[in-house]
XYZ file of C-alpha atoms in Angstrom:
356
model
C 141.736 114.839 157.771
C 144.162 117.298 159.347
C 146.511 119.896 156.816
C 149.534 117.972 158.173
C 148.073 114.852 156.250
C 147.649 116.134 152.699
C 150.010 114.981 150.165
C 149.855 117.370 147.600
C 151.347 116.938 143.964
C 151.669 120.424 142.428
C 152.377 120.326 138.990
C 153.453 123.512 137.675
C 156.968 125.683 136.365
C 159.649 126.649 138.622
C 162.424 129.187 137.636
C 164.321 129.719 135.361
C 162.763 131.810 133.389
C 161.182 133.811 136.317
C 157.773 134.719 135.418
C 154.406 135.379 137.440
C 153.515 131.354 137.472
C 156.882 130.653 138.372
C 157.360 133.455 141.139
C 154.082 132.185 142.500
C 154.967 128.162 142.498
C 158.523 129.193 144.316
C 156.809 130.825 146.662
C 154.273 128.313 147.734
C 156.612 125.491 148.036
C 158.512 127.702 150.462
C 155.602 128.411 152.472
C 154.735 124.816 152.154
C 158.283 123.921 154.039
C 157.697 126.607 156.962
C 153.818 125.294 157.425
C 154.901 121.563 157.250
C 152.558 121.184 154.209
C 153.651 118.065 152.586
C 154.139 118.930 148.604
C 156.167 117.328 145.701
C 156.631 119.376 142.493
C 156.429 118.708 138.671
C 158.402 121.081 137.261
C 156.986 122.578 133.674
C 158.754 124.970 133.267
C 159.851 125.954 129.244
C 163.096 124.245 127.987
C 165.720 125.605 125.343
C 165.725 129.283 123.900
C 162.156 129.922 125.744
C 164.299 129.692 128.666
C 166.874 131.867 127.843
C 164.899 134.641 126.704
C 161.291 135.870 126.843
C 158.936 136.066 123.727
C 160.469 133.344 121.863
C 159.057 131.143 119.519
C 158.129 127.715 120.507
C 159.743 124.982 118.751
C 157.449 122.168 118.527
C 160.417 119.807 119.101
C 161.445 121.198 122.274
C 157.735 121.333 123.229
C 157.317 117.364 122.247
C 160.367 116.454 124.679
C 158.784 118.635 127.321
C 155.956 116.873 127.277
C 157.447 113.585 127.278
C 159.416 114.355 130.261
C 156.483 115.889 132.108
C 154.365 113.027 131.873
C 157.326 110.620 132.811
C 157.805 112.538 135.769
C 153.939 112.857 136.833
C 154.014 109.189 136.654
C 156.906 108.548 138.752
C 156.089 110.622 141.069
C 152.353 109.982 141.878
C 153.449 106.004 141.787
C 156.280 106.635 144.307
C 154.175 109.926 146.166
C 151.069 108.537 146.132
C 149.394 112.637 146.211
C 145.752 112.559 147.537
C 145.422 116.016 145.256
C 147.290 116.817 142.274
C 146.930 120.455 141.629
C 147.669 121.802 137.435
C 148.381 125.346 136.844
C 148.185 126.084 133.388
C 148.800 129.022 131.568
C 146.661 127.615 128.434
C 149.148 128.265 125.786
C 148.396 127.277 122.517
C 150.333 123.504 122.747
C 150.806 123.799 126.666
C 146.934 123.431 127.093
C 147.357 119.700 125.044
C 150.099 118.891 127.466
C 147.589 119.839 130.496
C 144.771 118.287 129.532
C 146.950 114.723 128.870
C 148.228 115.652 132.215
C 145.314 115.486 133.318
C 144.059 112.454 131.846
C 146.934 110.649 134.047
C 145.809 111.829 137.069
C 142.074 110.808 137.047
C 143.406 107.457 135.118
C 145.318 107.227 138.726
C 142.278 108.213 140.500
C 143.795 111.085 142.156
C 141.513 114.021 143.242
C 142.161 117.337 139.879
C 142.331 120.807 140.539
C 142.725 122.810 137.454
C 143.822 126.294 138.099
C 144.207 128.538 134.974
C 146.600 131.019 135.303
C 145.870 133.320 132.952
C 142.935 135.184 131.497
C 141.337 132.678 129.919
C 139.560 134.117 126.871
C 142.903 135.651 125.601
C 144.382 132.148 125.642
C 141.785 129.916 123.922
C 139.139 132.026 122.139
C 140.890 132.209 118.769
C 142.038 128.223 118.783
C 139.211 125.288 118.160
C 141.698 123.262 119.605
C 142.614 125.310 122.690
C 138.607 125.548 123.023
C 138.298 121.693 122.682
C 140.624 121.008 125.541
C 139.481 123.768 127.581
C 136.276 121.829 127.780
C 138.256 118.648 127.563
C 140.435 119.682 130.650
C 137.831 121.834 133.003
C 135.585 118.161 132.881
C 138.125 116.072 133.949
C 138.592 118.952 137.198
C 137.160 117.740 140.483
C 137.368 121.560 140.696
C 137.969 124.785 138.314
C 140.126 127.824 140.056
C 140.188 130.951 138.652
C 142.376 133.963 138.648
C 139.724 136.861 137.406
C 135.728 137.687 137.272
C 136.091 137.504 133.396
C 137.685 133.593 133.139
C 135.094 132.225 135.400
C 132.339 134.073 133.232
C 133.828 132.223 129.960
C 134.822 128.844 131.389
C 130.558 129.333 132.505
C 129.967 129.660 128.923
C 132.144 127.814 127.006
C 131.997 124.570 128.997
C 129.374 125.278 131.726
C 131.808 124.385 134.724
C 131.267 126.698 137.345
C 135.127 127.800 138.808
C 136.003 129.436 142.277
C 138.184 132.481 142.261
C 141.620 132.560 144.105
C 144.340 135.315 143.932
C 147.327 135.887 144.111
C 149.075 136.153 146.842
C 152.269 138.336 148.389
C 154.358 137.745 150.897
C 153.847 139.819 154.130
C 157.392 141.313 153.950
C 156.825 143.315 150.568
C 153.662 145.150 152.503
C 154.767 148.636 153.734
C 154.604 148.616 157.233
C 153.169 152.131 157.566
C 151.031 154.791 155.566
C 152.933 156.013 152.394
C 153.725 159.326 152.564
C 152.067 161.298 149.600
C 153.833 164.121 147.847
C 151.660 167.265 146.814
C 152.662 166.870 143.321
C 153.149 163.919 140.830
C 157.165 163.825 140.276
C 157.939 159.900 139.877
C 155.533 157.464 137.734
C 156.680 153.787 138.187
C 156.044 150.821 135.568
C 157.279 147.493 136.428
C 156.745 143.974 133.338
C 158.291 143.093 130.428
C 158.795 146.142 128.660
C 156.481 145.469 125.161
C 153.873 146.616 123.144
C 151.388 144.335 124.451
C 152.275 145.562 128.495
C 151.247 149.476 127.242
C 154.861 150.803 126.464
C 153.783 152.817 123.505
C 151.592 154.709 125.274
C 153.727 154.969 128.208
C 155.954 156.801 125.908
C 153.680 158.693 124.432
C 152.238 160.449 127.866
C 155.966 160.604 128.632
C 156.313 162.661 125.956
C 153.326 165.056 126.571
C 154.424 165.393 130.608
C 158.257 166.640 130.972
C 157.755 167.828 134.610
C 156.999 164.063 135.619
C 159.633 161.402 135.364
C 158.656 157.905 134.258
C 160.682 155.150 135.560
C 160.054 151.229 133.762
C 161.296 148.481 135.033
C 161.983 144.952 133.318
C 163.569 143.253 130.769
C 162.984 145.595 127.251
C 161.849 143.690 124.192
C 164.175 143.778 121.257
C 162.046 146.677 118.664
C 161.379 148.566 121.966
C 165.174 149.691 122.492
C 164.797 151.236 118.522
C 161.882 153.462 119.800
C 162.307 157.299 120.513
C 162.234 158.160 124.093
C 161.897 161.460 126.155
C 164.566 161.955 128.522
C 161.748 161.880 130.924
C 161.630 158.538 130.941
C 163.683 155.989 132.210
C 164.415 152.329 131.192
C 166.170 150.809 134.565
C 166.073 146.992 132.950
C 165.373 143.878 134.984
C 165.054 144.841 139.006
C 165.659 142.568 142.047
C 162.296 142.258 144.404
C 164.633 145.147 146.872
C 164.949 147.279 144.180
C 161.425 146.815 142.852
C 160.374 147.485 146.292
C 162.314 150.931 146.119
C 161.170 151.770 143.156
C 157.913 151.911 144.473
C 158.528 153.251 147.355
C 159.794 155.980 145.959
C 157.037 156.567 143.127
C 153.654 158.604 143.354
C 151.553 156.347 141.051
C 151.626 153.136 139.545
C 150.653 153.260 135.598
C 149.747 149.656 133.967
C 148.114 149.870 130.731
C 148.432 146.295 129.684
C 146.643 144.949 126.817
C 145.572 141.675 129.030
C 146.497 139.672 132.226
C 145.745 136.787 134.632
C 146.681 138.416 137.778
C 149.195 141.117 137.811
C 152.019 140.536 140.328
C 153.144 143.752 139.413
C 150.140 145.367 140.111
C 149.570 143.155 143.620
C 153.140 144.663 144.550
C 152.049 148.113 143.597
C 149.110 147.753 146.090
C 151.315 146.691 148.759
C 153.740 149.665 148.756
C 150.151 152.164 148.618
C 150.601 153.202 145.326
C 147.452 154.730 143.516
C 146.952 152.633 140.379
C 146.306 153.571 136.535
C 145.395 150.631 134.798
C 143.291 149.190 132.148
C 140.010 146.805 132.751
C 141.836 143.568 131.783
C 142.209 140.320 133.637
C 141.561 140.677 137.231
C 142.398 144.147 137.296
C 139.492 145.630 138.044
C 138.588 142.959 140.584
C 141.680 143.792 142.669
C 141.544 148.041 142.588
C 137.452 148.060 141.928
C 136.357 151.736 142.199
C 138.949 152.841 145.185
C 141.953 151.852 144.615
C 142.441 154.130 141.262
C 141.368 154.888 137.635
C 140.706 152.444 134.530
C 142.178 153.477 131.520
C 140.838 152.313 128.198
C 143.154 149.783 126.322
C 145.660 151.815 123.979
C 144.590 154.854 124.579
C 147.119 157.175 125.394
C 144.724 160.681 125.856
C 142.310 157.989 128.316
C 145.709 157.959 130.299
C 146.603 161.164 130.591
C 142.905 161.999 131.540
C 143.626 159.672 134.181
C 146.741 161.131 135.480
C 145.088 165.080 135.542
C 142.275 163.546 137.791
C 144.563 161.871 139.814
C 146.590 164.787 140.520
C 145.020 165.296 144.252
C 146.994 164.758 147.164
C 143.917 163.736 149.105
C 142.629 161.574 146.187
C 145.730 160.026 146.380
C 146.234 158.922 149.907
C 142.739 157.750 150.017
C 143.830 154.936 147.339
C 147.130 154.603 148.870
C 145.196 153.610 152.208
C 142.948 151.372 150.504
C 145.100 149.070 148.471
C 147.235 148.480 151.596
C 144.059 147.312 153.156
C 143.083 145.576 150.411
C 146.302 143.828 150.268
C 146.075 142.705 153.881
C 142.991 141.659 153.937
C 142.905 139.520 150.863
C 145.902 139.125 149.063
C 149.040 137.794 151.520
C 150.380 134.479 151.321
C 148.500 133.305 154.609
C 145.436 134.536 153.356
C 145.184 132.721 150.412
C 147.063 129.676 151.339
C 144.822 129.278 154.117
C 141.623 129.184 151.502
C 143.348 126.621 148.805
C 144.096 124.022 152.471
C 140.372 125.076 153.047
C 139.800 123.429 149.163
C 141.997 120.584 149.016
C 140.345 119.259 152.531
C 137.051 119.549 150.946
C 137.748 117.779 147.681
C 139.158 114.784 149.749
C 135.943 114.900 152.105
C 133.867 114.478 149.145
């Protein structure tokens, strides 16, 4: 079977709200249109307040006629469709990961070919819940195959289910990559953060270094969480609120290191983008960040730790240390992480799941 044969039934969130899963579905159905890949969508994306605004509670009514809808539209469309592969991103939220796995249950019912990619770091999801952990096991069985975003989720899917997983990025398009070397200052002036601005992404430390470092300015971008606004601030540090990709792309053009001290991820799009544009990275070891910067592309941070931080920014203040990261995560980038790349690897997948 050729590419130009596949008939692939994604089923995963499109905007609105924008969000990493989101970002990332958008942009492989428009790849899938400029490579002729032939792809029909079931959109699962949140409904009511969720929406409208990030960190909101779910409502378990709004989460039942989600559901309902979902599965009506799986079944339509893999009737009408007919998809040789249906592939599930889940996020494995507490009641999303019930909705998955019944997914699920639909599409080997149908005998269509599963691939279960978890979009998130698992542990963090499912390791407090019995009944996230029951349909983890539930769910990763009923996979023809198990994708994962990080080292750490394929190490607990191993031992919480014994399902072996293969790991796929995320990918970026080719026309955030800088085209050239960044040019590195001598000194630190401009630290960029880009997420939602909350506790959980590392704001209170990022404050809190703030604080201790007038000469440096700290510039965070995204939407601000409610109790965050209330907080004192230096006037070193900036809150520029939600960003365009352009201005994003400025921003970090225009910054001399990229600080990330989130308390857990999946795979950061924030951080891939920060790569990209050559930034040397400050991070913590969660999710697949150490996978993506391993020991070249900057410094790990512990979790919460403001003092591991600024340790990290003093040993980072080289100019030479600097550009070799910069160099490194650019060629990192391009050689694992654009949308050809990695598109080219799941076609690789979905032919060999259908040859089998």
């Amino acid at each position: 079977m050729k590419r130009h044969d596949l008939k692939i039934l994604l089923v995963s969130p499109l905007p609105p709200p924008a969000g990493g899963i989101a970002s990332w579905t958008q942009q492989y159905l428009d790849w899938s249109q400029k490579n002729n890949l032939n792809v029909e969508i079931v959109n699962t994306a949140v409904i009511g307040k969720r929406a409208e605004k990030i960190n909101q509670k779910t409502k378990i009514i709004d989460e039942i006629k989600r559901t309902k809808d979902i599965i009506k539209d799986l079944k339509t469309k893999i009737n009408k469709f007919k998809p040789q592969i249906i592939h599930l991103n889940t996020p494995c939220g507490k009641l999303g990961i019930i909705k998955d796995f019944l997914c699920a249950k639909i599409a080997k019912k149908n005998g269509v070919k599963l691939i279960v990619h978890y979009r998130c770091n698992i542990k963090d999801q499912v390791d407090r819940s019995v009944v996230a952990r029951f349909c983890l096991r539930r769910l990763s069985n009923l996979a023809d195959l198990n994708l994962v975003l990080n080292s750490s989720s394929n190490k607990y899917l191993m031992k919480e289910t014994q399902n072996s997983s293969i790991l796929i990025a995320n990918f970026i398009n080719e026309d955030f990559l800088l085209d050239e070397h960044k040019k590195i200052r001598s000194d630190i002036k401009i630290i960029s953060f880009v997420g939602h601005v909350q506790r959980t992404k590392g704001i209170l430390e990022i404050i809190d270094v703030a604080k201790q470092l007038p000469e440096i300015t700290f510039k965070v971008a995204g939407p601000v969480s409610g109790n965050i606004n209330n907080i004192d601030k230096p006037n070193n540090l900036i809150f520029l609120g939600p960003l365009s990709k352009q201005e994003v792309k400025k921003l970090l053009l225009e910054s001399d290191v990229f600080l990330f001290p989130s308390y857990t991820e999946g795979f950061a799009n924030a951080l891939l983008e920060a790569m990209a544009m050559g930034l040397p990275i400050i991070t913590t070891p969660v999710g697949a960040n150490v996978d993506m910067i391993e020991s070249m592309g900057g410094l790990i941070v512990e979790v919460g730790n403001s003092n591991s931080i600024m340790d990290a920014i003093n040993n980072i203040r080289s100019s030479i240390d600097r550009s070799r990261m910069s160099v490194w995560n650019l060629n990192k980038v391009m050689n694992e992480y654009t949308i050809e790349k990695v598109m080219d690897k799941l076609i690789f997948i979905y032919l060999d799941i259908i040859s089998k």
